[in-house]
XYZ file of C-alpha atoms in Angstrom:
421
model
C -0.120 0.000 0.211
C 1.091 3.726 -0.444
C 1.556 6.156 1.789
C -1.090 8.166 0.730
C -3.685 5.114 1.297
C -1.496 3.969 4.784
C -1.503 7.301 6.259
C -5.476 7.352 5.168
C -6.578 4.110 6.236
C -4.186 3.453 9.345
C -3.457 0.270 8.878
C -1.452 -1.579 10.565
C 1.898 -0.756 11.420
C 5.121 -1.270 9.827
C 7.477 -1.422 11.992
C 6.942 -2.475 15.910
C 10.186 -0.875 17.028
C 9.184 2.771 16.491
C 6.253 1.805 18.805
C 8.960 2.162 21.778
C 9.193 6.443 20.687
C 6.007 7.402 20.462
C 4.555 9.093 23.586
C 1.441 9.377 21.320
C 0.675 5.381 20.892
C -1.833 5.639 23.797
C -3.828 8.305 23.064
C -6.924 6.152 21.540
C -6.853 3.727 25.157
C -7.862 7.414 27.224
C -10.803 7.993 28.484
C -13.376 8.850 25.777
C -13.832 12.048 28.037
C -10.240 13.363 27.337
C -9.179 15.681 25.453
C -5.784 14.815 23.833
C -3.318 17.623 22.546
C -0.500 16.627 20.431
C 2.573 19.864 20.736
C 5.693 20.997 21.289
C 4.997 23.017 24.137
C 4.838 22.121 27.573
C 8.717 21.947 28.191
C 11.691 24.625 27.038
C 9.533 25.511 24.081
C 9.394 29.469 24.132
C 5.703 29.577 25.244
C 5.313 27.024 27.204
C 4.769 28.682 30.514
C 1.620 30.722 29.153
C 0.189 27.774 27.174
C 0.289 24.849 30.287
C -1.019 27.913 32.177
C -3.977 27.854 29.631
C -4.521 24.631 30.020
C -4.791 24.695 33.546
C -7.213 27.855 33.395
C -9.404 25.297 30.359
C -9.427 22.547 32.557
C -11.084 24.022 35.224
C -13.383 26.732 32.869
C -14.729 23.641 31.253
C -14.367 20.825 33.270
C -12.945 18.500 30.850
C -9.776 16.754 31.263
C -6.629 17.438 28.816
C -3.806 15.100 27.882
C -0.599 17.119 27.008
C 1.730 14.742 24.686
C 4.477 16.614 24.178
C 7.666 15.824 21.556
C 10.483 18.004 19.388
C 11.791 17.955 16.454
C 10.368 14.779 16.079
C 6.944 15.621 16.653
C 5.303 14.666 12.934
C 6.640 10.918 12.763
C 5.782 10.574 16.383
C 2.321 11.635 15.240
C 2.795 9.967 11.679
C 3.412 6.707 13.253
C 0.330 6.635 16.083
C -1.938 7.554 13.069
C -1.516 4.419 11.914
C -2.580 2.176 14.763
C -5.601 4.586 14.732
C -4.482 6.381 18.107
C -3.417 9.252 16.849
C -4.588 12.390 19.362
C -7.103 14.472 18.719
C -5.888 17.676 18.384
C -1.956 18.648 17.213
C 0.057 22.145 16.755
C 3.035 21.758 14.710
C 4.221 23.779 11.974
C 3.073 23.909 8.181
C 6.269 22.397 7.364
C 8.287 18.990 5.321
C 5.632 15.987 6.859
C 2.854 17.793 7.422
C 2.566 19.233 4.342
C 0.832 15.874 3.455
C -1.524 15.093 6.019
C -4.184 16.599 4.826
C -4.179 15.562 1.869
C -3.846 11.784 2.924
C -6.316 11.642 5.581
C -4.376 11.992 8.371
C -6.189 15.490 9.421
C -9.192 16.584 8.259
C -10.160 19.746 6.741
C -11.515 22.498 9.000
C -12.725 24.935 6.901
C -16.110 24.412 7.750
C -15.730 24.444 11.487
C -13.786 27.072 11.412
C -16.805 28.852 9.740
C -19.698 26.778 12.575
C -17.630 28.056 15.231
C -17.394 31.730 14.515
C -13.673 32.357 14.263
C -13.468 33.251 10.757
C -12.803 36.278 11.805
C -10.092 36.481 14.464
C -7.831 34.625 11.930
C -5.489 37.179 9.437
C -6.291 37.091 6.458
C -2.685 36.355 5.104
C -2.895 33.631 7.566
C -5.330 32.063 6.206
C -4.425 31.843 2.893
C -0.883 30.257 3.961
C -2.527 27.552 5.744
C -4.962 26.682 2.454
C -4.246 24.362 0.029
C -4.206 24.317 -3.743
C -7.676 22.604 -3.450
C -9.054 25.304 -0.940
C -8.733 23.011 2.320
C -7.867 24.411 5.562
C -5.202 22.424 6.820
C -5.430 23.538 10.639
C -6.500 26.643 12.856
C -4.191 29.307 12.368
C -2.041 30.284 15.796
C 2.012 31.394 15.997
C 3.402 33.726 13.273
C 7.110 34.974 13.385
C 8.829 37.532 12.374
C 12.767 36.593 11.289
C 14.718 39.952 10.899
C 18.368 40.565 11.002
C 19.524 41.643 14.144
C 22.254 44.039 14.600
C 24.764 44.749 17.979
C 24.849 48.191 17.045
C 27.617 48.436 20.464
C 29.842 45.528 18.904
C 29.824 47.241 15.513
C 31.105 51.211 17.479
C 33.669 48.966 18.847
C 34.702 47.987 15.392
C 34.424 51.327 14.254
C 31.057 50.176 12.011
C 29.139 53.784 12.490
C 26.152 52.343 10.307
C 24.269 49.360 10.116
C 24.951 48.040 7.038
C 22.052 47.846 4.464
C 24.326 47.025 0.991
C 26.903 43.580 0.409
C 30.010 46.237 0.149
C 28.856 47.492 3.658
C 28.582 44.388 5.026
C 31.852 42.996 3.901
C 33.458 46.116 5.146
C 31.890 45.429 7.943
C 32.906 41.999 8.759
C 36.351 42.663 8.051
C 36.792 45.338 10.694
C 34.310 43.332 13.027
C 37.234 40.633 12.470
C 40.194 42.769 13.442
C 38.654 42.716 16.792
C 37.948 38.963 17.163
C 34.464 38.979 16.962
C 32.123 36.694 14.652
C 30.162 39.102 11.985
C 26.929 36.810 11.398
C 26.075 33.784 13.229
C 24.295 31.264 11.478
C 23.111 28.161 11.922
C 24.808 26.577 8.762
C 24.168 22.959 9.681
C 20.214 23.271 10.372
C 17.352 24.909 9.371
C 18.655 28.603 10.453
C 21.365 28.218 8.113
C 19.276 26.974 5.389
C 16.629 30.268 5.839
C 19.675 32.537 5.682
C 20.496 30.680 2.117
C 17.390 30.744 0.468
C 16.967 34.452 1.850
C 20.109 35.349 -0.027
C 19.325 33.476 -2.725
C 16.260 35.182 -3.504
C 17.641 38.690 -3.762
C 17.709 38.677 -7.333
C 13.817 36.854 -7.372
C 10.671 37.806 -7.488
C 7.717 36.558 -5.734
C 6.839 34.414 -8.561
C 10.693 33.076 -9.361
C 11.419 32.486 -6.438
C 8.560 29.611 -5.850
C 8.903 28.023 -9.044
C 12.410 28.169 -8.071
C 11.153 26.220 -4.874
C 9.004 23.837 -6.318
C 11.315 22.738 -9.049
C 14.288 22.593 -7.587
C 15.977 24.465 -10.465
C 18.223 26.965 -9.590
C 19.505 27.404 -13.336
C 17.991 30.876 -13.880
C 19.900 34.237 -13.765
C 18.428 35.376 -10.648
C 19.248 32.097 -9.152
C 22.369 32.292 -10.236
C 23.427 35.562 -9.355
C 21.970 35.027 -5.811
C 24.639 31.850 -5.487
C 26.830 33.944 -6.897
C 26.223 36.885 -4.079
C 26.086 34.422 -1.082
C 29.181 33.111 -2.150
C 30.782 36.341 -2.367
C 29.516 37.194 1.181
C 30.711 33.750 2.545
C 34.363 33.991 0.947
C 35.205 37.851 1.986
C 34.672 36.426 5.922
C 31.426 37.360 6.391
C 29.553 34.607 8.424
C 31.009 32.698 11.849
C 33.871 30.569 11.754
C 32.789 26.801 10.821
C 29.506 28.355 10.026
C 29.089 24.789 8.439
C 29.351 23.002 11.175
C 26.884 25.618 13.755
C 23.663 24.943 14.664
C 20.702 27.182 16.079
C 21.980 26.819 19.685
C 25.047 27.793 18.865
C 23.467 30.923 16.642
C 21.610 31.733 19.538
C 24.706 31.032 22.077
C 27.520 33.344 20.443
C 24.531 36.525 19.050
C 23.111 36.479 23.439
C 26.604 36.260 24.744
C 27.936 38.712 22.415
C 30.835 37.201 20.409
C 28.737 38.323 17.455
C 27.243 41.202 15.941
C 24.660 39.912 13.525
C 22.364 37.393 13.067
C 19.286 36.531 11.444
C 16.893 35.004 14.323
C 13.104 34.532 14.545
C 10.555 35.847 16.677
C 11.609 33.568 19.470
C 15.042 33.935 19.432
C 14.680 37.507 19.153
C 12.342 37.410 22.838
C 16.226 35.201 24.489
C 18.134 38.125 23.608
C 19.171 39.479 27.181
C 17.967 42.920 28.073
C 21.502 44.089 28.639
C 22.366 42.919 24.820
C 18.717 44.072 22.974
C 18.995 47.567 24.246
C 21.417 47.852 21.734
C 20.578 45.708 19.579
C 18.781 47.123 16.304
C 16.635 44.785 13.962
C 16.331 45.343 9.874
C 16.756 43.642 6.393
C 19.466 41.538 5.350
C 21.678 43.966 3.227
C 20.915 43.896 -0.779
C 23.655 43.963 -3.887
C 23.153 46.371 -6.409
C 20.557 45.159 -8.863
C 18.249 43.229 -6.393
C 14.791 42.358 -7.014
C 13.987 44.145 -4.030
C 13.691 47.627 -3.154
C 14.397 47.266 0.590
C 16.800 44.869 2.348
C 14.180 42.269 3.533
C 13.053 40.132 6.338
C 11.356 37.117 6.008
C 7.551 36.405 7.162
C 5.571 32.846 8.166
C 2.334 32.902 9.727
C 2.035 29.105 9.439
C 4.989 28.418 12.554
C 2.008 26.343 14.769
C -1.447 25.620 14.092
C -3.922 23.385 15.922
C -4.703 20.268 12.950
C -7.475 17.940 13.938
C -7.437 14.309 13.142
C -9.866 11.888 12.730
C -10.000 10.842 16.251
C -10.728 14.559 17.200
C -13.854 14.566 14.847
C -15.510 11.798 17.345
C -15.071 15.111 20.410
C -15.612 17.575 18.226
C -17.359 19.016 21.081
C -14.676 19.370 23.394
C -12.126 20.096 20.295
C -14.483 23.317 19.829
C -14.903 24.680 23.338
C -10.802 24.243 23.133
C -10.282 26.110 19.894
C -12.738 29.232 21.080
C -10.921 29.484 24.269
C -7.340 29.537 22.710
C -8.558 32.154 20.111
C -9.912 34.277 22.880
C -8.171 37.714 23.367
C -7.263 37.201 26.028
C -5.099 34.093 25.643
C -3.689 35.299 22.535
C -2.526 38.593 24.111
C -0.812 36.902 26.988
C 0.895 34.581 24.298
C 2.188 37.823 23.160
C 2.799 39.823 26.138
C 4.392 37.000 28.554
C 5.928 35.005 25.717
C 6.409 37.332 22.805
C 5.342 35.058 19.932
C 3.877 36.711 17.173
C 0.842 35.247 16.184
C -1.669 34.579 12.968
C -4.727 36.450 14.700
C -6.377 40.229 15.323
C -4.844 41.306 18.387
C -4.211 44.862 19.685
C -1.157 43.365 22.511
C 1.926 44.667 22.003
C 5.367 42.557 23.169
C 6.614 44.877 25.675
C 8.241 42.996 27.549
C 10.625 41.718 24.195
C 11.370 44.655 22.522
C 12.967 43.061 19.727
C 9.882 40.958 18.753
C 8.225 44.393 19.204
C 10.545 45.987 16.917
C 10.457 43.184 14.724
C 6.580 43.908 14.466
C 6.746 47.451 13.744
C 9.092 47.248 10.769
C 6.127 46.862 7.952
C 7.362 48.922 4.382
C 10.916 49.476 6.102
C 11.696 46.254 4.626
C 10.851 44.231 2.079
C 9.928 40.641 2.044
C 11.029 37.375 0.920
C 9.752 34.081 0.371
C 9.366 31.669 3.356
C 10.435 28.267 0.877
C 9.158 25.882 3.647
C 5.475 25.652 2.145
C 7.034 24.443 -1.621
C 9.655 22.361 -1.275
C 8.796 19.027 -1.749
C 8.973 17.192 1.592
C 11.164 14.546 0.370
C 13.945 17.422 -0.009
C 13.818 18.924 2.543
C 16.672 17.031 4.450
C 18.690 17.704 1.122
C 18.668 21.014 1.537
C 19.834 21.224 4.959
C 22.146 18.713 4.064
C 23.825 21.175 0.507
C 23.560 24.144 3.002
C 26.095 22.809 5.638
C 27.747 22.239 1.923
C 27.012 25.383 1.043
C 28.504 27.775 3.779
C 32.078 25.748 3.646
C 34.006 28.432 2.377
C 36.076 28.419 -0.416
C 32.653 26.107 -1.949
C 32.261 26.972 -5.760
C 28.716 28.813 -6.824
C 28.270 25.634 -9.095
C 29.594 23.520 -6.478
C 26.350 25.423 -4.400
C 23.756 25.052 -6.805
C 25.035 21.625 -7.964
C 23.726 20.093 -4.104
C 21.471 22.463 -3.899
C 19.205 20.505 -7.164
C 21.185 16.920 -6.016
C 17.978 17.630 -3.036
C 15.330 17.314 -5.652
C 17.367 14.165 -7.610
C 14.462 11.733 -7.381
C 11.443 13.610 -6.816
């Protein structure tokens, strides 16, 4: 049976050893009155304390029992395994990326558009978020919830120490700044060249000479042969070999990146909202946020950032439809302005919902929210990259950040990630 049919049918498990890693396989054995939610929130993930407190308030208000299952980056795989056993949780909180792109299409989760309208929640959602979560067949994959801005953070104090008077806005300014920072033994731009953070930055730089439609074509097809994509790769290689990125960036991770910036070992980082929220107050006081510097002839008028409204949504499983009254109460509670504003104010999260709340305790997150037309925006490739190419692009990212790798080789490894799809 194909993977599509296997997930939709919830057939017998293909491999028994996976059971030991699956914290959600007991979900269907719970009391039918217990709502089972599968999430990445509950340990150290940003927003976990706010989420757990909201769960407690929901339980007290409704009298409903809620079981919270927690996984990290393996959540999608764990959920799929539980779905195959027909023991999947009722609600899943995860982003739209890689494996999850196919869930609604194969019947692993359900189209929630009807529920959104029946429950009167459509007006709560930003229209751009609804568009992002809707697939090509008009199905709404999940209830949008978390969003994120992804600007560049510039430590002005370190730039001043190195004699850099203004935040770099062009590639030439960035290269000159990198040289001055290195003379002070400071890393210029830190990034996780061995994981998703570096992959996103690489994609952002490649899009320097691409329109949105051209970028969508590149990441849907893996065809980097066009003039704009080749110029973007050349620009990335120029910056890399000029020493713009931290030493051995090809081996760094998101955690390394965050540590280097927060301890002031590096002057710049491309950071999403959750990372900006972690910047210590003493560092945040002299940090600006803005866009990635452009090269002459760029397709964008201003330095660019990434934005996405698909960071976390509430997906409903086939099991969840059997407890739909409880699911409705759960979703309505989490869509309340009070609940949404607490995520913004207490956790520094960006939301895919309308809210007047501001991240006052997280000044860099608030500053990123206010960038607006001061920056350009490039495409986040996550919604367009075929799931089978995702891991290959991470591997290609590490190769690309290795100094001395030619532009032709960078293009080769990027296109190789799509081979066989």
